[in-house]
Amino acid sequence: DGVREMRGLVRGKVTLGVLPTVAPYFLPQRLRAFSLKFPAVEVLVHEDTTDQLAAALLAKEVDLALVSLPVARAGLVAEEFFDEPLHVALPAGHALARKRRLELDDLEREAFILMQEGHCLAGQALQFCRLNGFAPRVSFRSAQIETVLAFVAKGWGVSVVPAMACGRPMPGVRYRALAGMTRSIGILYREARGLNHAGRALADFL
């Protein structure tokens, strides 16, 4: 039929940039389903921070990227995908784990475990705290969210994580909703030539 014929015509290679706080939670099942629907499209995944992915787009090293918005870079186009709540990750025995919903004021005296500088999730957590009138004490940073959560489990402090990361139970960690904290995820690509057929098919599918 026409749909099957269209799928057969979409072929090529797409390099998809993605945040490390999105890739392991959002992509695996979706890319698997995409490859079944568009078998002639090869998708390569490149993980990095929003700033580095924007630079890679302008350098034509990636074709499109899943990033945290807003991004103010001349020559790039952003399409909003979805807003996602941010949650607090707490050691299981922490007193705040008894509360179902937290306010930033609850965290003022806590040590924070964050992603390394340059990762937008860390910047967002720091910005929210500062807007709430306090500068958080950072006890540890990592480039991997799983490492951050491992340190939370051992009682080194608390962290701010995306809701999609909370679907994977981790021994020793409890997740609690945090009022008013969200991040916006969107697709980013070059303005000059837009997306080719393979890139457009991937963006629309996601």
Short mmCIF file of N, CA, C and O in Angstrom, two decimals, residues 133-206:
data_model
loop_
_atom_site.label_atom_id
_atom_site.label_comp_id
_atom_site.label_asym_id
_atom_site.label_seq_id
_atom_site.Cartn_x
_atom_site.Cartn_y
_atom_site.Cartn_z
N GLY A 133 16.32 31.22 46.61
CA GLY A 133 17.00 31.97 47.66
C GLY A 133 18.13 31.28 48.37
O GLY A 133 18.58 31.75 49.41
N PHE A 134 18.64 30.16 47.83
CA PHE A 134 19.79 29.53 48.46
C PHE A 134 20.72 28.92 47.41
O PHE A 134 20.29 28.57 46.31
N ALA A 135 21.99 28.86 47.77
CA ALA A 135 22.99 28.23 46.91
C ALA A 135 23.28 26.84 47.46
O ALA A 135 23.78 26.70 48.57
N PRO A 136 22.95 25.79 46.72
CA PRO A 136 23.12 24.43 47.25
C PRO A 136 24.58 24.05 47.43
O PRO A 136 25.45 24.50 46.69
N ARG A 137 24.83 23.24 48.42
CA ARG A 137 26.18 22.70 48.66
C ARG A 137 26.34 21.42 47.84
O ARG A 137 25.61 20.45 48.04
N VAL A 138 27.28 21.43 46.90
CA VAL A 138 27.48 20.29 46.01
C VAL A 138 28.60 19.42 46.57
O VAL A 138 29.74 19.87 46.74
N SER A 139 28.28 18.16 46.85
CA SER A 139 29.26 17.26 47.46
C SER A 139 29.96 16.36 46.45
O SER A 139 31.05 15.85 46.70
N PHE A 140 29.32 16.17 45.26
CA PHE A 140 29.89 15.25 44.27
C PHE A 140 29.25 15.51 42.93
O PHE A 140 28.07 15.89 42.85
N ARG A 141 30.03 15.32 41.86
CA ARG A 141 29.52 15.45 40.49
C ARG A 141 29.95 14.24 39.67
O ARG A 141 31.01 13.66 39.92
N SER A 142 29.14 13.90 38.68
CA SER A 142 29.49 12.80 37.78
C SER A 142 28.92 13.09 36.39
O SER A 142 27.95 13.84 36.25
N ALA A 143 29.51 12.49 35.38
CA ALA A 143 29.01 12.62 34.01
C ALA A 143 27.89 11.62 33.73
O ALA A 143 27.24 11.71 32.68
N GLN A 144 27.66 10.67 34.65
CA GLN A 144 26.67 9.62 34.44
C GLN A 144 25.60 9.68 35.51
O GLN A 144 25.90 9.69 36.71
N ILE A 145 24.35 9.69 35.09
CA ILE A 145 23.26 9.78 36.05
C ILE A 145 23.18 8.54 36.93
O ILE A 145 22.81 8.61 38.11
N GLU A 146 23.57 7.38 36.40
CA GLU A 146 23.55 6.16 37.22
C GLU A 146 24.56 6.26 38.36
O GLU A 146 24.32 5.76 39.46
N THR A 147 25.70 6.92 38.12
CA THR A 147 26.69 7.12 39.18
C THR A 147 26.15 8.08 40.23
O THR A 147 26.33 7.88 41.44
N VAL A 148 25.49 9.13 39.78
CA VAL A 148 24.85 10.07 40.71
C VAL A 148 23.90 9.32 41.63
O VAL A 148 23.93 9.50 42.86
N LEU A 149 23.06 8.47 41.06
CA LEU A 149 22.08 7.74 41.87
C LEU A 149 22.75 6.73 42.80
O LEU A 149 22.27 6.50 43.92
N ALA A 150 23.87 6.15 42.37
CA ALA A 150 24.59 5.22 43.24
C ALA A 150 25.12 5.93 44.49
O ALA A 150 25.09 5.39 45.60
N PHE A 151 25.57 7.18 44.33
CA PHE A 151 26.06 7.95 45.47
C PHE A 151 24.90 8.41 46.36
O PHE A 151 25.05 8.48 47.58
N VAL A 152 23.75 8.70 45.76
CA VAL A 152 22.56 9.00 46.56
C VAL A 152 22.21 7.79 47.43
O VAL A 152 21.94 7.92 48.63
N ALA A 153 22.25 6.60 46.83
CA ALA A 153 21.90 5.38 47.56
C ALA A 153 22.80 5.16 48.77
O ALA A 153 22.36 4.60 49.78
N LYS A 154 24.05 5.63 48.69
CA LYS A 154 25.00 5.45 49.79
C LYS A 154 24.95 6.59 50.80
O LYS A 154 25.74 6.63 51.74
N GLY A 155 24.01 7.53 50.61
CA GLY A 155 23.80 8.56 51.60
C GLY A 155 24.68 9.79 51.48
O GLY A 155 24.79 10.57 52.42
N TRP A 156 25.31 9.99 50.31
CA TRP A 156 26.17 11.16 50.13
C TRP A 156 25.40 12.46 49.99
O TRP A 156 25.95 13.54 50.16
N GLY A 157 24.12 12.35 49.65
CA GLY A 157 23.32 13.56 49.47
C GLY A 157 22.08 13.26 48.65
O GLY A 157 21.69 12.10 48.49
N VAL A 158 21.47 14.31 48.13
CA VAL A 158 20.25 14.20 47.32
C VAL A 158 20.58 14.68 45.91
O VAL A 158 21.61 15.31 45.67
N SER A 159 19.68 14.40 44.98
CA SER A 159 19.89 14.87 43.62
C SER A 159 18.56 15.23 42.98
O SER A 159 17.49 14.90 43.52
N VAL A 160 18.64 15.90 41.84
CA VAL A 160 17.47 16.22 41.03
C VAL A 160 17.58 15.43 39.73
O VAL A 160 18.59 15.52 39.03
N VAL A 161 16.55 14.64 39.43
CA VAL A 161 16.61 13.75 38.27
C VAL A 161 15.33 13.89 37.45
O VAL A 161 14.28 14.28 37.97
N PRO A 162 15.40 13.58 36.15
CA PRO A 162 14.18 13.63 35.33
C PRO A 162 13.23 12.50 35.69
O PRO A 162 13.65 11.43 36.14
N ALA A 163 11.94 12.74 35.49
CA ALA A 163 10.94 11.74 35.84
C ALA A 163 11.17 10.43 35.11
O ALA A 163 10.92 9.36 35.66
N MET A 164 11.67 10.50 33.86
CA MET A 164 11.87 9.27 33.10
C MET A 164 12.92 8.35 33.74
O MET A 164 12.92 7.15 33.51
N ALA A 165 13.81 8.92 34.55
CA ALA A 165 14.82 8.11 35.22
C ALA A 165 14.25 7.36 36.42
O ALA A 165 14.88 6.43 36.93
N CYS A 166 13.07 7.77 36.87
CA CYS A 166 12.50 7.18 38.08
C CYS A 166 11.78 5.86 37.81
O CYS A 166 11.34 5.20 38.73
N GLY A 167 11.65 5.50 36.54
CA GLY A 167 10.98 4.26 36.21
C GLY A 167 11.81 3.02 36.46
O GLY A 167 11.30 1.90 36.42
N ARG A 168 13.11 3.22 36.67
CA ARG A 168 14.00 2.10 36.95
C ARG A 168 14.29 2.06 38.45
O ARG A 168 15.02 2.90 38.96
N PRO A 169 13.71 1.12 39.17
CA PRO A 169 13.98 1.05 40.62
C PRO A 169 15.47 0.86 40.89
O PRO A 169 16.15 0.11 40.19
N MET A 170 15.98 1.57 41.88
CA MET A 170 17.37 1.44 42.27
C MET A 170 17.42 1.22 43.78
O MET A 170 16.87 2.03 44.55
N PRO A 171 18.02 0.12 44.24
CA PRO A 171 18.08 -0.14 45.67
C PRO A 171 18.69 1.03 46.44
O PRO A 171 19.71 1.59 46.03
N GLY A 172 18.02 1.42 47.52
CA GLY A 172 18.54 2.48 48.36
C GLY A 172 18.15 3.88 47.95
O GLY A 172 18.56 4.85 48.60
N VAL A 173 17.35 4.04 46.88
CA VAL A 173 16.95 5.37 46.39
C VAL A 173 15.43 5.47 46.38
O VAL A 173 14.74 4.54 45.97
N ARG A 174 14.93 6.62 46.85
CA ARG A 174 13.51 6.91 46.77
C ARG A 174 13.33 8.21 45.99
O ARG A 174 14.12 9.13 46.12
N TYR A 175 12.28 8.26 45.17
CA TYR A 175 12.01 9.43 44.34
C TYR A 175 10.77 10.14 44.86
O TYR A 175 9.77 9.49 45.18
N ARG A 176 10.85 11.46 44.91
CA ARG A 176 9.72 12.25 45.35
C ARG A 176 9.50 13.42 44.38
O ARG A 176 10.45 14.01 43.89
N ALA A 177 8.21 13.72 44.14
CA ALA A 177 7.87 14.84 43.27
C ALA A 177 8.36 16.15 43.89
O ALA A 177 8.39 16.30 45.12
N LEU A 178 8.75 17.07 43.03
CA LEU A 178 9.25 18.37 43.47
C LEU A 178 8.40 19.45 42.82
O LEU A 178 8.39 19.59 41.59
N ALA A 179 7.69 20.21 43.63
CA ALA A 179 6.74 21.18 43.11
C ALA A 179 7.41 22.22 42.22
O ALA A 179 8.42 22.82 42.59
N GLY A 180 6.85 22.40 41.04
CA GLY A 180 7.25 23.51 40.18
C GLY A 180 8.49 23.32 39.34
O GLY A 180 8.89 24.25 38.63
N MET A 181 9.12 22.16 39.37
CA MET A 181 10.35 21.95 38.62
C MET A 181 10.10 21.05 37.41
O MET A 181 9.68 19.90 37.56
N THR A 182 10.34 21.58 36.23
CA THR A 182 10.21 20.81 34.99
C THR A 182 11.35 21.16 34.05
O THR A 182 12.04 22.16 34.23
N ARG A 183 11.55 20.32 33.05
CA ARG A 183 12.44 20.65 31.95
C ARG A 183 11.69 20.43 30.64
O ARG A 183 10.76 19.62 30.57
N SER A 184 12.09 21.17 29.61
CA SER A 184 11.47 21.06 28.30
C SER A 184 12.43 20.36 27.36
O SER A 184 13.58 20.80 27.19
N ILE A 185 11.98 19.28 26.74
CA ILE A 185 12.79 18.52 25.79
C ILE A 185 12.31 18.81 24.38
O ILE A 185 11.09 18.82 24.11
N GLY A 186 13.25 19.04 23.48
CA GLY A 186 12.88 19.34 22.10
C GLY A 186 13.89 18.79 21.12
O GLY A 186 14.95 18.28 21.50
N ILE A 187 13.55 18.91 19.85
CA ILE A 187 14.44 18.49 18.77
C ILE A 187 15.11 19.73 18.20
O ILE A 187 14.51 20.79 18.12
N LEU A 188 16.36 19.58 17.83
CA LEU A 188 17.15 20.69 17.30
C LEU A 188 17.78 20.23 16.00
O LEU A 188 18.29 19.11 15.91
N TYR A 189 17.75 21.10 14.98
CA TYR A 189 18.40 20.79 13.72
C TYR A 189 18.80 22.07 13.00
O TYR A 189 18.41 23.17 13.40
N ARG A 190 19.60 21.92 11.94
CA ARG A 190 20.11 23.08 11.23
C ARG A 190 19.00 23.77 10.44
O ARG A 190 18.18 23.11 9.79
N GLU A 191 19.02 25.09 10.46
CA GLU A 191 18.00 25.87 9.78
C GLU A 191 18.20 25.87 8.27
O GLU A 191 17.24 25.83 7.50
N ALA A 192 19.45 25.89 7.83
CA ALA A 192 19.76 26.13 6.43
C ALA A 192 19.11 25.12 5.48
O ALA A 192 18.46 25.47 4.50
N ARG A 193 19.26 23.83 5.78
CA ARG A 193 18.74 22.81 4.88
C ARG A 193 17.66 21.94 5.52
O ARG A 193 17.11 21.06 4.88
N GLY A 194 17.35 22.21 6.78
CA GLY A 194 16.33 21.42 7.45
C GLY A 194 16.75 19.97 7.58
O GLY A 194 17.93 19.63 7.58
N LEU A 195 15.76 19.09 7.68
CA LEU A 195 16.02 17.66 7.83
C LEU A 195 15.79 16.95 6.51
O LEU A 195 14.86 17.27 5.77
N ASN A 196 16.63 15.96 6.22
CA ASN A 196 16.37 15.13 5.05
C ASN A 196 15.22 14.17 5.36
O ASN A 196 14.66 14.17 6.46
N HIS A 197 14.86 13.32 4.40
CA HIS A 197 13.69 12.45 4.60
C HIS A 197 13.88 11.51 5.78
O HIS A 197 12.95 11.28 6.56
N ALA A 198 15.09 10.96 5.92
CA ALA A 198 15.36 10.03 7.02
C ALA A 198 15.27 10.75 8.36
O ALA A 198 14.69 10.24 9.32
N GLY A 199 15.87 11.94 8.44
CA GLY A 199 15.84 12.71 9.68
C GLY A 199 14.43 13.16 10.04
O GLY A 199 14.04 13.10 11.22
N ARG A 200 13.65 13.57 9.03
CA ARG A 200 12.28 13.98 9.28
C ARG A 200 11.43 12.80 9.75
O ARG A 200 10.59 12.92 10.65
N ALA A 201 11.66 11.63 9.14
CA ALA A 201 10.92 10.43 9.55
C ALA A 201 11.22 10.09 11.01
O ALA A 201 10.32 9.75 11.77
N LEU A 202 12.49 10.21 11.40
CA LEU A 202 12.88 9.91 12.79
C LEU A 202 12.27 10.93 13.75
O LEU A 202 11.72 10.55 14.79
N ALA A 203 12.37 12.21 13.41
CA ALA A 203 11.82 13.24 14.29
C ALA A 203 10.31 13.07 14.47
O ALA A 203 9.80 13.13 15.59
N ASP A 204 9.60 12.81 13.37
CA ASP A 204 8.16 12.62 13.47
C ASP A 204 7.81 11.37 14.25
O ASP A 204 6.84 11.37 15.02
N PHE A 205 8.59 10.31 14.09
CA PHE A 205 8.32 9.07 14.81
C PHE A 205 8.52 9.26 16.30
O PHE A 205 7.71 8.79 17.11
N LEU A 206 9.60 9.92 16.69
CA LEU A 206 9.86 10.15 18.11
C LEU A 206 8.79 11.02 18.73
O LEU A 206 8.45 10.84 19.89
#
